[in-house]
Amino acid sequence: MQIQFESNQDYQLAAINAVADLFDGQPFSENTLQLLETGGFALIANRLDITESDVIANLQAVQTSNTIPQDAELQYIEGKTDSASGELTVRFPNFSVEMETGTGKTYVYIRTALELARRYGLHKFIIVVPTVAIREGVLKTFEMTAKHFRELFSNLPYRYTVYDSGNLSRLRQFAEATTIEFLIITIDSFNKDANVIRQKDRDQMQGVPALHLLQATRPILILDEPQNFKTEAREQALASLNPLFALRYSATHPKGKEFNRVYRLTPYEAYRRRLVKRIEVAGIQQVGSSSSVFMRLESVDTAKKSVTAKIALHVFGKSGTVHEKTVTLKPDGQSLETMTNLPDYAPYIIEEISITDERVTFTNGFVLQKGETTGSDKEAIFDAQIRYTIEEHFRKQRRFVQQGLKVLSLFFIDRVDNYVQEDGVIRRLFRQAFDDLKMKYPEWQDIDAEAVQGAYFAQKRTKSGDVLFEESKTGESDRDKEAYDLIMRDKETLLTFASPEDDEETRRKRQVCFIFSHSALREGWDNPNVFQICTLNQSVSDMRKRQEIGRGVRLPVNQLGDRVRDERLNILTVVANQSYESYVQTLQREVQDEYGVDGAPPKPTDAREREIVRLNRKIYELSSEFRDLWGRIKHKTRYAVQIDTQKLVDEVVNELNQITIAPPRVEVSTSLVDVQQDNEFLALATGIPKVVSRQSAKASSQNIVEVMLHMLQFTNPPVRITRQTLLAVLLNLSEKRQQEALNNPQEFSSLSVRLIRTKLADQLVDGIKYERINEWYEMTQFVAEIESWKEYLVPTDNSLYDHVIVDSDVERRFVEDLENKYSLFVKAYVKLPGWFLVPTPVGNYNPDWAIVAADPQNNTERLYFVSETKSTTHLEELRPDEARKIKCGKKHFEDALGVNYQHVTSVDELFGS
């Protein structure tokens, strides 16, 4: 298997350009040699020649284009550090990119770095990660994307390496190389004085601390999960690298530490655009016991003429975690929910505290004695969770095998010994449940419970704090290493079905599909084919719910490595050790705390409230109106586009002539290079650096060709812009703008090609023509049954299915009006499935509805509609590509198929009411 990557996903391109556009006006920097003041090392360093005010102007333009409030100034991290020339004051700006987990954050920042190298000649990047798990994920992404990026960036040479304290010569290569260099390093490898990277007595480095080499390169920092670097000590460690600037990538930037945000993809937007799996929750809790919540009565006391009780409870704290806390309570009529912020405590209101009996009585009749601990039978809960997860795994794997999807299940546990010991409760319960349940599924009957498990737990470090590798605590080092490699490094094998043709070792690895971990996989690691996450904890998990579900929200891949975008399959089931209501309330609170109510997706559904949606035979088999409707809309088309090159050139030239392109600025400094004893070089500054503008270039055919070649660097797929078009743009510019283009070809190229792309996309859509072809969608493609959740279903009489699955309030109102307000006119309709696609120049388009109805003005006439429902009918309020697809849809249906196409917000608009 080789996982495939898509290069034209608009949300990823927006995140990449948000960073790259920050430095518009920066001239391309050729490799320039610099000398380190000690050690005589010759280095290649990054440089930034545009001013702070230039960057602020660019930042505000980027923020405006991404609907982010403008910042008035850059936000810096400052610090002091030891350097080759003594104490160094460091000050560097930070820019934040916020992307929902599972949407390709690592891919985006690697590609962003390569784009910065291509546009501006920036070459040195340090990726700082908080854990080994994240480090391994970054390495895996580099490995998997190597071919993809070679093709995308025309074999632009780059190299990546992991920091190894035992091989500091790699840092010399990083500093001296003229190629694009990535260094991947954990924060703990350089945040203490004892770290090897800060030591002087190293033969490999000629007595120079390796950190000084990195400082001299002025690296660009890429911070993966920067919320883990928010302490002052860790920020000072980042400053010690003397970075040019830092790029911060996370799904959840800590409040007050967002710095200058340039791009934001919220959970709601990711959900709405189906970029991640949907989530359902199966709550598991014991019923029928006297109390299903944790409480322990510590003492009963009298003080100041009142009686109080100290009770240990589970409390949802400000940090978003649940922890045990002892609180002092009295009979004040308030529910314990007000103290714990957990709804499971809502029924518990203190009625009486007895001093003599040392007990607390609640209004629901429950009595708690001093020293008594209540709560569920944890082993029974574990058993129920494990059994539910295994059976759900078996059930999904049976359904998904035809799509080539291997299902994985992930278990989080809070005590390692509960699994790694041979008689550990989790290992024992899993083995029993697996052996019991597999008898119902013949395809699993010959597979041993031990063969399907893989585990990953603890860290191993050196005294200096450098992480060597991570291993579990079983003591079986070979098996630990194999499990570590499989889970962390060999994603393709983990995603591949076992085959009878496999050798013994390969088959053993490919059989693993149930993964157990403690906290090591809570961030950074994920696998696209995790479809179940089960939290096996002695208490309510203190891990943030978003961290838990983040391990499995990425869209799955099949055996060819292609993403599968079938909404019926892309569902992550969370098997929680608490009630559905409690888990969902906690999760929604976390998301709303970060993004507000508008930024949060709909709450996860209840996995126990599923329902089967079935074909409505009255419509599918007996309705001649529906068959007539389908006969009109089923045809596939191909499109041709007409580009008016002269119009394109005129529009682009007109806008470019209204934009000023500033000349590049170059900092000139003079130094005397002195040869010291031991043949070391010492660079001595002899003057104050001066910023000068580059001398105006003379217009010539050679210089114009040079500008055109710069422009060609920016013309990537999906649209290739011809040299003739680029040349026409150049030659039709005003003399002043031509001179600015010659003076600053890099800035001009970036601006002009971006403008050409926008104008070209509009022309492609405006001039598109569809032609019907001899292919069509068959009615037999509709499946007989679809599984969904009750809360998403609207019962229907005239739909192709007995219920319609709705995704929004707009869709719910639309269906309800079709079924009630306009039921006398509507004969049949269908919410068009995901496989019903219309090709467009900006990606495939899936329209919402197809409807056949009687004409309200003449009941004997039939009206045939294809309809798109949005919250607004104003195209300018939609995302540009969304608006373009609607325009293409109208031309496909009306021009090629003769079917009325309407973009509406309600059924009233459809019927003209």
JSON list of C-alpha atoms in Angstrom, two decimals, residues 130-132 186-189 191-192 195 234 458-471:
[
{"chain": "A", "resi": 130, "resn": "PRO", "atom": "CA", "xyz": [6.54, 17.78, 22.40]},
{"chain": "A", "resi": 131, "resn": "THR", "atom": "CA", "xyz": [6.68, 13.96, 22.29]},
{"chain": "A", "resi": 132, "resn": "VAL", "atom": "CA", "xyz": [8.29, 11.03, 20.54]},
{"chain": "A", "resi": 186, "resn": "THR", "atom": "CA", "xyz": [11.74, 17.17, 20.75]},
{"chain": "A", "resi": 187, "resn": "ILE", "atom": "CA", "xyz": [11.53, 20.13, 23.12]},
{"chain": "A", "resi": 188, "resn": "ASP", "atom": "CA", "xyz": [13.11, 18.08, 25.92]},
{"chain": "A", "resi": 189, "resn": "SER", "atom": "CA", "xyz": [16.27, 17.67, 23.85]},
{"chain": "A", "resi": 191, "resn": "ASN", "atom": "CA", "xyz": [15.32, 22.89, 27.12]},
{"chain": "A", "resi": 192, "resn": "LYS", "atom": "CA", "xyz": [17.84, 22.17, 29.89]},
{"chain": "A", "resi": 195, "resn": "ASN", "atom": "CA", "xyz": [21.26, 18.70, 27.23]},
{"chain": "A", "resi": 234, "resn": "ARG", "atom": "CA", "xyz": [9.98, 26.20, 27.15]},
{"chain": "A", "resi": 458, "resn": "ALA", "atom": "CA", "xyz": [6.15, 4.19, 28.16]},
{"chain": "A", "resi": 459, "resn": "GLN", "atom": "CA", "xyz": [9.18, 6.38, 27.39]},
{"chain": "A", "resi": 460, "resn": "LYS", "atom": "CA", "xyz": [12.87, 5.60, 27.87]},
{"chain": "A", "resi": 461, "resn": "ARG", "atom": "CA", "xyz": [15.25, 8.55, 28.29]},
{"chain": "A", "resi": 462, "resn": "THR", "atom": "CA", "xyz": [18.90, 9.28, 28.89]},
{"chain": "A", "resi": 463, "resn": "LYS", "atom": "CA", "xyz": [20.06, 11.22, 31.94]},
{"chain": "A", "resi": 464, "resn": "SER", "atom": "CA", "xyz": [20.40, 14.34, 29.80]},
{"chain": "A", "resi": 465, "resn": "GLY", "atom": "CA", "xyz": [16.70, 14.18, 28.98]},
{"chain": "A", "resi": 466, "resn": "ASP", "atom": "CA", "xyz": [17.16, 13.17, 25.35]},
{"chain": "A", "resi": 467, "resn": "VAL", "atom": "CA", "xyz": [14.51, 10.64, 24.28]},
{"chain": "A", "resi": 468, "resn": "LEU", "atom": "CA", "xyz": [16.03, 7.52, 22.76]},
{"chain": "A", "resi": 469, "resn": "PHE", "atom": "CA", "xyz": [12.90, 5.57, 21.92]},
{"chain": "A", "resi": 470, "resn": "GLU", "atom": "CA", "xyz": [9.74, 4.39, 23.60]},
{"chain": "A", "resi": 471, "resn": "GLU", "atom": "CA", "xyz": [8.93, 0.89, 24.70]}
]
